């Protein structure tokens, strides 16, 4: 018998160590990446790959939320839309609006002076036409997820009535995304490749070009719920999947290496990353590998505060950057690199316990999961 790992938010809910590990790794590399953007760079520029943590979040989110929506359909029950949207609102909105209020009413705390209009953040469309170098720009990925999960329940209800759509719709999304990125890449060419500003605004941030990993995550959940024999074979084959999964991720990163954005990277990076990370997710839940059974110390807690960490990270990084500048501390020194990480997770822990956790417990009372 393996020791039960309990979610620190509730004392009666078990966690999955493999998924905790992936979620913890995702937030760790994202924080390292964003800290490097403000001068807290690691030796060898290894921090430059940390942006892929967002794609890992997308795959995990698609698998977990898709699984919640598909479970009742697999039992020939209906999706309780009211409960689903109430649970999502209580999960996402409280901490998000606290951080948004800080950005709006305390502009001196922002990492950049300029910020996109407030209405975009309130409607969760801040990722449309977005450029980097603006305050709270990292909330773009939250907008992608919000828009996706606003549509997903209705897509699944349609698929449940017309089963052929279970293959057609994901195919259209994935291959349509490849075609769309191809068109957008060639529309934003400059003398060296795809212009970085055009890549950011029309390929990297918008929802319609970033759905691949979310779709792959939902597809895994659909196999698990509706094709349990396929799922058993897939997870039993995980010992052969981790290496191809890592190879896909490495190759996708290789495509984007250099001082400009190649057309091939703009088109193929996201689906290749999504496939590679979907393979790693299968490995994380496979009974044939140790990740499902062995809990890495601290991973469950970091996974629990990952959302708060994602929200608060740039405020904390900016604070530490100002402190280092006023005290003549080099941003690449060991103390600065350790300090910025500790500050981010300390601020995230405060946000989690003061805001996120109370509303999660309220959610458990008002809209409990069956």
Coordinates of C-alpha atoms in Angstrom, one line a residue:
X1 CA 0.0 0.0 0.0
X2 CA 1.3 3.4 -0.9
X3 CA 0.9 6.4 1.4
X4 CA -2.2 8.5 0.6
X5 CA -1.3 12.0 -0.5
X6 CA -3.9 14.5 0.7
X7 CA -4.7 17.8 -1.0
X8 CA -3.7 20.5 1.5
X9 CA -6.8 22.4 0.7
X10 CA -9.2 19.7 2.0
X11 CA -8.6 16.8 4.4
X12 CA -10.7 14.3 2.5
X13 CA -9.6 14.6 -1.1
X14 CA -6.7 12.5 -2.5
X15 CA -4.3 13.8 -5.0
X16 CA -2.5 12.2 -7.9
X17 CA 1.3 12.4 -7.4
X18 CA 2.1 12.1 -11.1
X19 CA -0.2 15.0 -12.0
X20 CA 1.0 17.0 -9.0
X21 CA 4.6 16.6 -10.3
X22 CA 3.7 17.8 -13.8
X23 CA 1.8 20.8 -12.4
X24 CA 4.6 21.7 -10.0
X25 CA 7.2 21.5 -12.8
X26 CA 5.0 23.6 -15.1
X27 CA 4.7 26.5 -12.6
X28 CA 8.4 26.3 -11.6
X29 CA 9.7 26.7 -15.2
X30 CA 7.1 29.4 -15.9
X31 CA 8.3 31.5 -12.9
X32 CA 11.9 30.9 -13.9
X33 CA 11.2 32.1 -17.4
X34 CA 9.3 35.2 -16.3
X35 CA 12.0 36.1 -13.8
X36 CA 14.6 35.9 -16.5
X37 CA 12.6 38.4 -18.6
X38 CA 13.3 41.0 -15.8
X39 CA 17.0 40.2 -15.5
X40 CA 17.1 37.2 -13.2
X41 CA 18.8 35.0 -15.8
X42 CA 20.2 31.6 -15.2
X43 CA 23.6 30.5 -16.6
X44 CA 23.5 29.2 -20.1
X45 CA 20.2 30.8 -20.8
X46 CA 18.4 27.6 -19.9
X47 CA 15.5 29.8 -18.6
X48 CA 14.5 30.6 -22.2
X49 CA 12.6 27.3 -22.5
X50 CA 10.3 28.0 -19.5
X51 CA 7.5 29.3 -21.6
X52 CA 6.5 25.7 -22.4
X53 CA 5.2 25.3 -18.9
X54 CA 2.0 27.1 -20.1
X55 CA 1.5 24.4 -22.7
X56 CA 1.8 21.8 -20.1
X57 CA -0.8 23.6 -18.0
X58 CA -3.1 23.5 -21.1
X59 CA -2.7 19.7 -21.5
X60 CA -3.3 19.1 -17.8
X61 CA -6.3 21.4 -17.7
X62 CA -7.8 19.8 -20.8
X63 CA -7.5 16.4 -19.3
X64 CA -8.8 17.3 -15.8
X65 CA -11.7 19.6 -16.7
X66 CA -12.5 17.5 -19.8
X67 CA -12.7 14.5 -17.5
X68 CA -15.1 16.3 -15.1
X69 CA -17.4 17.1 -18.0
X70 CA -17.2 13.7 -19.7
X71 CA -17.7 11.6 -16.6
X72 CA -21.5 12.1 -16.4
X73 CA -21.9 11.6 -20.2
X74 CA -20.0 8.3 -19.9
X75 CA -22.6 7.2 -17.3
X76 CA -25.5 8.3 -19.5
X77 CA -26.2 11.3 -17.3
X78 CA -26.4 15.0 -18.2
X79 CA -23.8 17.6 -17.5
X80 CA -24.9 19.9 -14.7
X81 CA -24.0 23.2 -16.4
X82 CA -24.9 25.3 -13.4
X83 CA -22.7 23.3 -11.0
X84 CA -19.9 23.3 -13.6
X85 CA -19.8 27.1 -14.2
X86 CA -20.3 27.8 -10.5
X87 CA -17.3 25.6 -9.6
X88 CA -15.2 27.3 -12.3
X89 CA -16.2 30.8 -11.1
X90 CA -15.4 30.0 -7.5
X91 CA -12.1 28.4 -8.5
X92 CA -10.9 31.2 -10.8
X93 CA -12.5 34.5 -10.1
X94 CA -11.7 35.4 -6.5
X95 CA -7.9 35.3 -6.7
X96 CA -8.0 36.7 -10.2
X97 CA -10.0 39.7 -9.3
X98 CA -7.8 40.4 -6.2
X99 CA -4.7 40.6 -8.4
X100 CA -6.5 42.5 -11.1
X101 CA -7.6 45.1 -8.5
X102 CA -3.9 45.5 -7.4
X103 CA -3.0 46.1 -11.1
X104 CA -5.8 48.6 -11.5
X105 CA -5.6 50.6 -8.3
X106 CA -1.9 50.3 -7.4
X107 CA -0.1 51.1 -10.7
X108 CA 3.2 51.7 -9.0
X109 CA 3.2 47.9 -8.2
X110 CA 3.0 47.0 -11.9
X111 CA 5.9 45.4 -13.7
X112 CA 5.2 47.7 -16.7
X113 CA 3.5 51.1 -16.6
X114 CA 1.2 50.4 -19.6
X115 CA -1.7 48.0 -19.2
X116 CA -4.4 46.9 -21.6
X117 CA -8.0 48.3 -21.0
X118 CA -9.7 46.9 -17.9
X119 CA -12.7 45.8 -19.8
X120 CA -10.6 43.2 -21.6
X121 CA -9.5 41.6 -18.3
X122 CA -13.1 41.7 -17.0
X123 CA -14.4 40.0 -20.1
X124 CA -11.4 37.6 -20.2
X125 CA -10.4 38.7 -23.8
X126 CA -7.1 40.2 -22.8
X127 CA -5.2 37.8 -25.1
X128 CA -6.7 39.2 -28.3
X129 CA -4.3 41.5 -30.1
X130 CA -1.9 41.4 -27.1
X131 CA 1.7 42.5 -27.2
X132 CA 4.3 41.7 -24.6
X133 CA 5.8 44.5 -22.4
X134 CA 2.5 45.4 -20.8
X135 CA 1.3 44.8 -17.2
X136 CA -0.5 41.6 -16.3
X137 CA 0.1 40.3 -19.8
X138 CA 0.7 36.8 -18.5
X139 CA -3.0 36.5 -17.8
X140 CA -3.4 35.8 -21.6
X141 CA -3.3 32.0 -20.9
X142 CA -6.2 32.4 -18.3
X143 CA -8.3 34.1 -21.1
X144 CA -7.6 31.1 -23.4
X145 CA -8.8 28.7 -20.8
X146 CA -11.8 30.7 -19.9
X147 CA -12.9 31.0 -23.5
X148 CA -12.3 27.3 -24.1
X149 CA -14.3 26.1 -21.1
X150 CA -17.1 28.5 -21.9
X151 CA -17.6 26.6 -25.1
X152 CA -16.5 23.0 -24.2
X153 CA -19.6 21.9 -22.3
X154 CA -21.8 22.8 -25.3
X155 CA -19.4 21.1 -27.7
X156 CA -19.5 17.9 -25.6
X157 CA -23.3 18.0 -25.4
X158 CA -23.4 18.2 -29.2
X159 CA -20.8 15.4 -29.6
X160 CA -22.9 13.3 -27.3
X161 CA -25.8 13.6 -29.6
X162 CA -23.8 13.1 -32.8
X163 CA -20.9 10.7 -32.0
X164 CA -19.1 11.2 -35.3
X165 CA -18.3 14.7 -34.2
X166 CA -16.0 13.2 -31.6
X167 CA -13.4 12.8 -34.3
X168 CA -14.5 15.6 -36.7
X169 CA -14.4 18.5 -34.2
X170 CA -10.9 17.8 -32.7
X171 CA -9.6 17.2 -36.2
X172 CA -11.0 20.5 -37.4
X173 CA -9.5 22.4 -34.4
X174 CA -6.0 20.9 -34.7
X175 CA -5.6 20.9 -38.5
X176 CA -7.5 24.1 -38.8
X177 CA -5.0 25.6 -36.3
X178 CA -2.1 24.4 -38.4
X179 CA -3.6 26.0 -41.5
X180 CA -4.4 29.2 -39.7
X181 CA -0.9 29.5 -38.2
X182 CA 0.5 28.9 -41.7
X183 CA -1.5 31.7 -43.2
X184 CA -0.7 34.1 -40.3
X185 CA 3.0 33.2 -40.4
X186 CA 3.3 34.1 -44.1
X187 CA 1.2 37.3 -43.5
X188 CA 3.7 38.4 -40.9
X189 CA 7.0 37.7 -42.6
X190 CA 9.9 40.1 -42.4
X191 CA 13.5 39.8 -43.8
X192 CA 14.6 37.2 -41.2
X193 CA 11.4 35.1 -40.6
X194 CA 8.1 35.7 -38.9
X195 CA 8.1 39.2 -37.2
X196 CA 8.2 38.8 -33.5
X197 CA 5.5 41.4 -32.9
X198 CA 3.2 39.8 -35.4
X199 CA 4.0 36.3 -34.0
X200 CA 3.0 37.5 -30.5
X201 CA -0.2 39.3 -31.5
X202 CA -1.6 36.9 -34.0
X203 CA -0.1 33.4 -33.3
X204 CA 1.3 33.1 -29.7
X205 CA -1.4 34.8 -27.7
X206 CA -4.8 34.3 -29.5
X207 CA -7.1 31.4 -28.5
X208 CA -7.7 30.1 -32.0
X209 CA -4.0 29.3 -32.6
X210 CA -3.4 27.8 -29.1
X211 CA -6.0 25.1 -28.7
X212 CA -3.8 22.1 -29.6
X213 CA -2.7 21.1 -26.1
X214 CA -6.2 21.7 -24.6
X215 CA -7.7 19.4 -27.3
X216 CA -5.1 16.7 -26.7
X217 CA -5.9 16.8 -23.0
X218 CA -9.6 16.5 -23.6
X219 CA -9.0 13.7 -26.0
X220 CA -7.1 11.7 -23.3
X221 CA -9.9 12.3 -20.9
X222 CA -12.4 11.0 -23.6
X223 CA -10.4 7.9 -24.1
X224 CA -10.2 7.2 -20.4
X225 CA -14.0 7.7 -19.9
X226 CA -15.4 6.2 -23.0
X227 CA -12.8 3.6 -24.1
X228 CA -11.4 2.2 -20.9
X229 CA -9.8 -0.7 -22.7
X230 CA -7.9 1.6 -25.0
X231 CA -6.9 3.7 -21.9
X232 CA -5.6 0.6 -20.2
X233 CA -3.5 -0.3 -23.2
X234 CA -2.2 3.3 -23.5
X235 CA -1.2 3.6 -19.8
X236 CA 0.4 0.1 -19.9
X237 CA 2.4 1.3 -22.9
X238 CA 3.7 4.4 -21.0
X239 CA 7.1 2.9 -20.5
X240 CA 7.6 3.3 -24.3
X241 CA 6.0 6.8 -24.4
X242 CA 8.2 8.9 -22.2
X243 CA 11.2 9.0 -24.6
X244 CA 9.2 9.8 -27.7
X245 CA 7.3 12.4 -25.7
X246 CA 10.5 14.1 -24.6
X247 CA 11.9 13.9 -28.1
X248 CA 8.9 15.7 -29.5
X249 CA 9.3 18.5 -26.9
X250 CA 13.0 18.8 -27.6
X251 CA 12.5 18.9 -31.4
X252 CA 9.7 21.5 -31.0
X253 CA 12.1 23.7 -29.0
X254 CA 14.9 23.1 -31.5
X255 CA 12.6 24.5 -34.3
X256 CA 12.4 27.8 -32.4
X257 CA 16.0 28.2 -31.6
X258 CA 17.7 31.3 -32.9
X259 CA 17.3 35.1 -32.8
X260 CA 14.1 35.1 -35.0
X261 CA 10.9 33.0 -35.3
X262 CA 11.1 30.6 -38.3
X263 CA 8.0 29.8 -40.2
X264 CA 8.2 26.1 -39.3
X265 CA 8.3 26.9 -35.6
X266 CA 5.3 29.3 -35.8
X267 CA 3.3 26.5 -37.5
X268 CA 4.4 23.3 -35.8
X269 CA 5.8 24.1 -32.3
X270 CA 2.5 24.1 -30.5
X271 CA 1.0 20.8 -31.7
X272 CA 4.4 19.0 -31.3
X273 CA 4.7 20.4 -27.7
X274 CA 1.1 19.4 -27.0
X275 CA 1.6 15.8 -28.3
X276 CA 4.9 15.4 -26.3
X277 CA 3.3 16.7 -23.1
X278 CA 0.2 14.5 -23.6
X279 CA 2.6 11.5 -23.7
X280 CA 4.2 12.7 -20.5
X281 CA 0.7 13.0 -18.9
X282 CA 0.0 9.4 -19.8
X283 CA 3.3 8.4 -18.2
X284 CA 2.4 10.4 -15.0
X285 CA -0.9 8.4 -14.5
X286 CA 0.4 5.0 -15.7
X287 CA 0.4 2.2 -13.1
X288 CA 3.5 0.8 -14.9
X289 CA 5.7 3.8 -13.9
X290 CA 6.5 5.1 -10.4
X291 CA 5.1 8.7 -10.9
X292 CA 1.5 7.6 -10.1
X293 CA 2.5 6.0 -6.8
X294 CA 5.5 8.0 -5.5
X295 CA 4.9 11.5 -4.1
X296 CA 7.8 13.9 -4.5
X297 CA 8.0 16.0 -1.2
X298 CA 6.6 19.4 -1.8
X299 CA 5.2 18.8 -5.2
X300 CA 1.6 18.5 -4.0
X301 CA 1.8 21.9 -2.2
X302 CA 3.4 23.7 -5.1
X303 CA 0.8 22.1 -7.4
X304 CA -1.9 23.4 -5.0
X305 CA -0.7 27.0 -5.1
X306 CA 0.2 27.0 -8.8
X307 CA -2.7 29.1 -9.8
X308 CA -2.0 31.8 -7.1
X309 CA 1.7 31.6 -8.1
X310 CA 0.8 32.2 -11.7
X311 CA -1.3 35.2 -10.8
X312 CA 1.1 37.0 -8.4
X313 CA 4.5 36.1 -10.0
X314 CA 5.3 39.3 -11.9
X315 CA 4.3 41.5 -9.0
X316 CA 6.7 39.7 -6.7
X317 CA 9.4 39.6 -9.4
X318 CA 9.1 43.4 -9.9
X319 CA 9.3 44.0 -6.2
X320 CA 12.5 41.9 -5.8
X321 CA 13.9 43.6 -8.9
X322 CA 13.4 47.1 -7.4
X323 CA 14.8 45.9 -4.1
X324 CA 17.9 44.6 -5.8
X325 CA 18.4 47.8 -7.8
X326 CA 18.1 50.0 -4.7
X327 CA 20.6 47.9 -2.8
X328 CA 23.1 47.3 -5.7
X329 CA 22.5 43.5 -5.8
X330 CA 23.3 41.9 -9.1
X331 CA 20.1 40.2 -10.5
X332 CA 22.2 37.2 -11.6
X333 CA 23.7 36.7 -8.2
X334 CA 22.8 33.5 -6.2
X335 CA 21.1 35.6 -3.6
X336 CA 19.0 37.5 -6.1
X337 CA 18.0 34.3 -7.9
X338 CA 17.1 32.5 -4.7
X339 CA 15.4 35.6 -3.3
X340 CA 13.1 36.1 -6.3
X341 CA 11.9 32.5 -6.2
X342 CA 11.3 32.6 -2.5
X343 CA 9.4 35.9 -2.7
X344 CA 7.2 34.6 -5.6
X345 CA 6.2 31.5 -3.6
X346 CA 5.7 33.4 -0.4
X347 CA 3.4 35.8 -2.0
X348 CA 1.6 32.9 -3.7
X349 CA 1.1 31.1 -0.4
X350 CA -0.4 34.3 1.1
X351 CA -2.8 34.6 -1.8
X352 CA -3.7 31.0 -1.7
X353 CA -4.5 30.9 2.1
X354 CA -6.1 34.3 2.3
X355 CA -8.2 34.2 -0.9
X356 CA -8.1 31.1 -3.0
X357 CA -8.5 28.4 -0.3
X358 CA -11.5 30.0 1.5
X359 CA -13.4 30.2 -1.8
X360 CA -12.4 26.6 -2.7
X361 CA -13.9 25.5 0.6
X362 CA -17.0 27.6 -0.1
X363 CA -17.2 25.9 -3.5
X364 CA -17.1 22.5 -1.8
X365 CA -20.2 23.5 0.3
X366 CA -22.1 25.3 -2.4
X367 CA -21.4 23.3 -5.5
X368 CA -19.9 19.9 -4.4
X369 CA -18.5 17.5 -6.9
X370 CA -20.5 14.3 -7.2

